[in-house]
Amino acid sequence: MDFSSVLDPTHWSALLSGLKVTLLVAFSAIILSFIFGTILGVLRYTRIPVVSHLAIIYIEAIRNLPLLLIIFFGYFALKDWGVQIPIALSVIISMTVFTSALVAEIVRSGLNSVDKGQIEAARSQGFTYTQTLWYIIMPQAMKKMIPPMVSQFVSLLKDTSLAVAISLPELTHAAQIIYNSKYNATIPLLILVSLIYFVINYCLSLASRYLEKRLAG
Amino acid sequence: MLRCINRLEEISSGELIVDGFKVHEPKTNINLMRQEIGMVFQHFYLYPHKTVLENITLAPIKVRKIEEGAAKKMAMELLEKVGIPEKANSYPSQLSGGQQQRVAIARGLAMKPKIMLFDEPTSALDPEMIGEVLDVMRTLAKEGMTMVCVTHEMGFAREVADRVIFMDEGRILEQESPSQFFKNPKEERTKLFLSRILQH
């Protein structure tokens, strides 16, 4: 094993630019899937006839597909239809499509966990259904949604490494390029990359615990 | 019956008119009607993520569009009335059952309703706390508030009610003044009920 390659500054800058792509793709997809997932989850929860059925179909279809497949679809299908977009954007779209479905389920189960009496109390005061959702149900559900939501986003960040398959220049890909050109550097680089993923995701988990505590207060 | 009055229960057949609102008609503006009807539940259902004060002011501000300062002032007066102004900034989970129920009554009153509905307001309470809630309700009744109350507190019903309705299996069996109801019940079912209840 050759640990010296890990210490080589030229490799560091390659890894850093890989990390930037990973973070860019992950956080864009996190924000987008939070928005779309929440909308989907609420739509499914409301049981508005056609709309909630469409939400169910979407969620069930996507939830049962492997992410890698969706990443391939995002990349090749768009290309096939003549849509020219950067690889990173196609990965962001694919990850958003996938994670939204999972976030939607987290949102729905969070909303379902709020006592039905809360709805009755609010409606009995003259709140409309939408107001009840917004002022009464959502804030209570949020608290319960944070931990599973964050663990979903941690998965998302880790799964950006799947985009290696379509040569997105993210962190894992950057490491791959280096150890392909260097003899005996594979394991040290994989260890380094693992550490980077670990630190970022661990910070995310800590942030989630902090948020949870603050909301519980 | 109570839950039909503000249509928390779907009305399957028949007519129900509350203060000019045809509750049974789907096109009636139910939210408008519900603003005029306060409701107190067996399990309180205070909003746990809001302080006591916010619990009381939320609907007046968001539904009635009252200005926040005025809503707070009114909420404090109501808390004064139910006897716990010092709890204004507490959260519901920090209150005893009796205190929570009194906040729930204040929350109902904050909408300045024409009718108050009470759905077994003391059934979930420790025996020691029943009194404080009944006292508040007694005061309301004396002030002339129209109240419909589902209760198992026979002493309270006898003292405060203008009319007693006895129901069994979703049907009204007997409708009387309290003195008639408790002294001369007509139906066999009522007699049986009273004999069982008044023994202890």
PDB file of N, CA, C and O in Angstrom, chain B residues 157-159 161-164 176-185:
ATOM      1  N   ALA B 157     -75.894  18.512  36.004  1.00  0.00           N
ATOM      2  CA  ALA B 157     -76.988  18.639  35.042  1.00  0.00           C
ATOM      3  C   ALA B 157     -78.255  19.133  35.742  1.00  0.00           C
ATOM      4  O   ALA B 157     -78.948  20.029  35.263  1.00  0.00           O
ATOM      5  N   ARG B 158     -78.515  18.551  36.882  1.00  0.00           N
ATOM      6  CA  ARG B 158     -79.719  18.890  37.636  1.00  0.00           C
ATOM      7  C   ARG B 158     -79.713  20.360  38.040  1.00  0.00           C
ATOM      8  O   ARG B 158     -80.724  21.049  37.970  1.00  0.00           O
ATOM      9  N   GLU B 159     -78.530  20.826  38.440  1.00  0.00           N
ATOM     10  CA  GLU B 159     -78.421  22.190  38.960  1.00  0.00           C
ATOM     11  C   GLU B 159     -78.428  23.242  37.848  1.00  0.00           C
ATOM     12  O   GLU B 159     -79.063  24.284  37.958  1.00  0.00           O
ATOM     13  N   ALA B 161     -78.825  22.768  34.176  1.00  0.00           N
ATOM     14  CA  ALA B 161     -79.536  22.638  32.899  1.00  0.00           C
ATOM     15  C   ALA B 161     -80.911  23.293  32.912  1.00  0.00           C
ATOM     16  O   ALA B 161     -81.571  23.378  33.949  1.00  0.00           O
ATOM     17  N   ASP B 162     -81.322  23.772  31.729  1.00  0.00           N
ATOM     18  CA  ASP B 162     -82.706  24.196  31.544  1.00  0.00           C
ATOM     19  C   ASP B 162     -83.504  23.036  30.992  1.00  0.00           C
ATOM     20  O   ASP B 162     -84.718  22.959  31.136  1.00  0.00           O
ATOM     21  N   ARG B 163     -82.792  22.173  30.277  1.00  0.00           N
ATOM     22  CA  ARG B 163     -83.468  21.063  29.626  1.00  0.00           C
ATOM     23  C   ARG B 163     -82.540  19.858  29.680  1.00  0.00           C
ATOM     24  O   ARG B 163     -81.335  19.994  29.445  1.00  0.00           O
ATOM     25  N   VAL B 164     -83.084  18.709  29.998  1.00  0.00           N
ATOM     26  CA  VAL B 164     -82.273  17.493  30.024  1.00  0.00           C
ATOM     27  C   VAL B 164     -82.745  16.571  28.913  1.00  0.00           C
ATOM     28  O   VAL B 164     -83.944  16.341  28.747  1.00  0.00           O
ATOM     29  N   GLU B 176     -86.847  16.653  29.056  1.00  0.00           N
ATOM     30  CA  GLU B 176     -87.618  17.183  30.183  1.00  0.00           C
ATOM     31  C   GLU B 176     -86.889  18.340  30.844  1.00  0.00           C
ATOM     32  O   GLU B 176     -85.704  18.555  30.602  1.00  0.00           O
ATOM     33  N   SER B 177     -87.598  19.023  31.719  1.00  0.00           N
ATOM     34  CA  SER B 177     -86.916  19.947  32.623  1.00  0.00           C
ATOM     35  C   SER B 177     -86.184  19.076  33.638  1.00  0.00           C
ATOM     36  O   SER B 177     -86.591  17.952  33.901  1.00  0.00           O
ATOM     37  N   PRO B 178     -85.094  19.599  34.227  1.00  0.00           N
ATOM     38  CA  PRO B 178     -84.323  18.750  35.143  1.00  0.00           C
ATOM     39  C   PRO B 178     -85.161  18.204  36.297  1.00  0.00           C
ATOM     40  O   PRO B 178     -85.027  17.038  36.661  1.00  0.00           O
ATOM     41  N   SER B 179     -86.042  19.026  36.842  1.00  0.00           N
ATOM     42  CA  SER B 179     -86.789  18.548  38.010  1.00  0.00           C
ATOM     43  C   SER B 179     -87.706  17.388  37.621  1.00  0.00           C
ATOM     44  O   SER B 179     -87.784  16.373  38.320  1.00  0.00           O
ATOM     45  N   GLN B 180     -88.388  17.541  36.483  1.00  0.00           N
ATOM     46  CA  GLN B 180     -89.234  16.453  35.983  1.00  0.00           C
ATOM     47  C   GLN B 180     -88.405  15.214  35.685  1.00  0.00           C
ATOM     48  O   GLN B 180     -88.773  14.096  36.045  1.00  0.00           O
ATOM     49  N   PHE B 181     -87.281  15.428  35.004  1.00  0.00           N
ATOM     50  CA  PHE B 181     -86.458  14.317  34.549  1.00  0.00           C
ATOM     51  C   PHE B 181     -85.972  13.471  35.726  1.00  0.00           C
ATOM     52  O   PHE B 181     -86.055  12.257  35.713  1.00  0.00           O
ATOM     53  N   PHE B 182     -85.491  14.148  36.767  1.00  0.00           N
ATOM     54  CA  PHE B 182     -84.911  13.380  37.875  1.00  0.00           C
ATOM     55  C   PHE B 182     -85.974  12.845  38.832  1.00  0.00           C
ATOM     56  O   PHE B 182     -85.770  11.815  39.455  1.00  0.00           O
ATOM     57  N   LYS B 183     -87.120  13.562  38.923  1.00  0.00           N
ATOM     58  CA  LYS B 183     -88.154  13.090  39.859  1.00  0.00           C
ATOM     59  C   LYS B 183     -89.125  12.126  39.203  1.00  0.00           C
ATOM     60  O   LYS B 183     -89.447  11.080  39.755  1.00  0.00           O
ATOM     61  N   ASN B 184     -89.602  12.494  38.003  1.00  0.00           N
ATOM     62  CA  ASN B 184     -90.618  11.655  37.358  1.00  0.00           C
ATOM     63  C   ASN B 184     -90.231  11.224  35.958  1.00  0.00           C
ATOM     64  O   ASN B 184     -90.853  11.633  34.978  1.00  0.00           O
ATOM     65  N   PRO B 185     -89.210  10.415  35.829  1.00  0.00           N
ATOM     66  CA  PRO B 185     -88.859   9.961  34.484  1.00  0.00           C
ATOM     67  C   PRO B 185     -89.983   9.111  33.912  1.00  0.00           C
ATOM     68  O   PRO B 185     -90.604   8.336  34.648  1.00  0.00           O
TER      69      PRO B 185
END
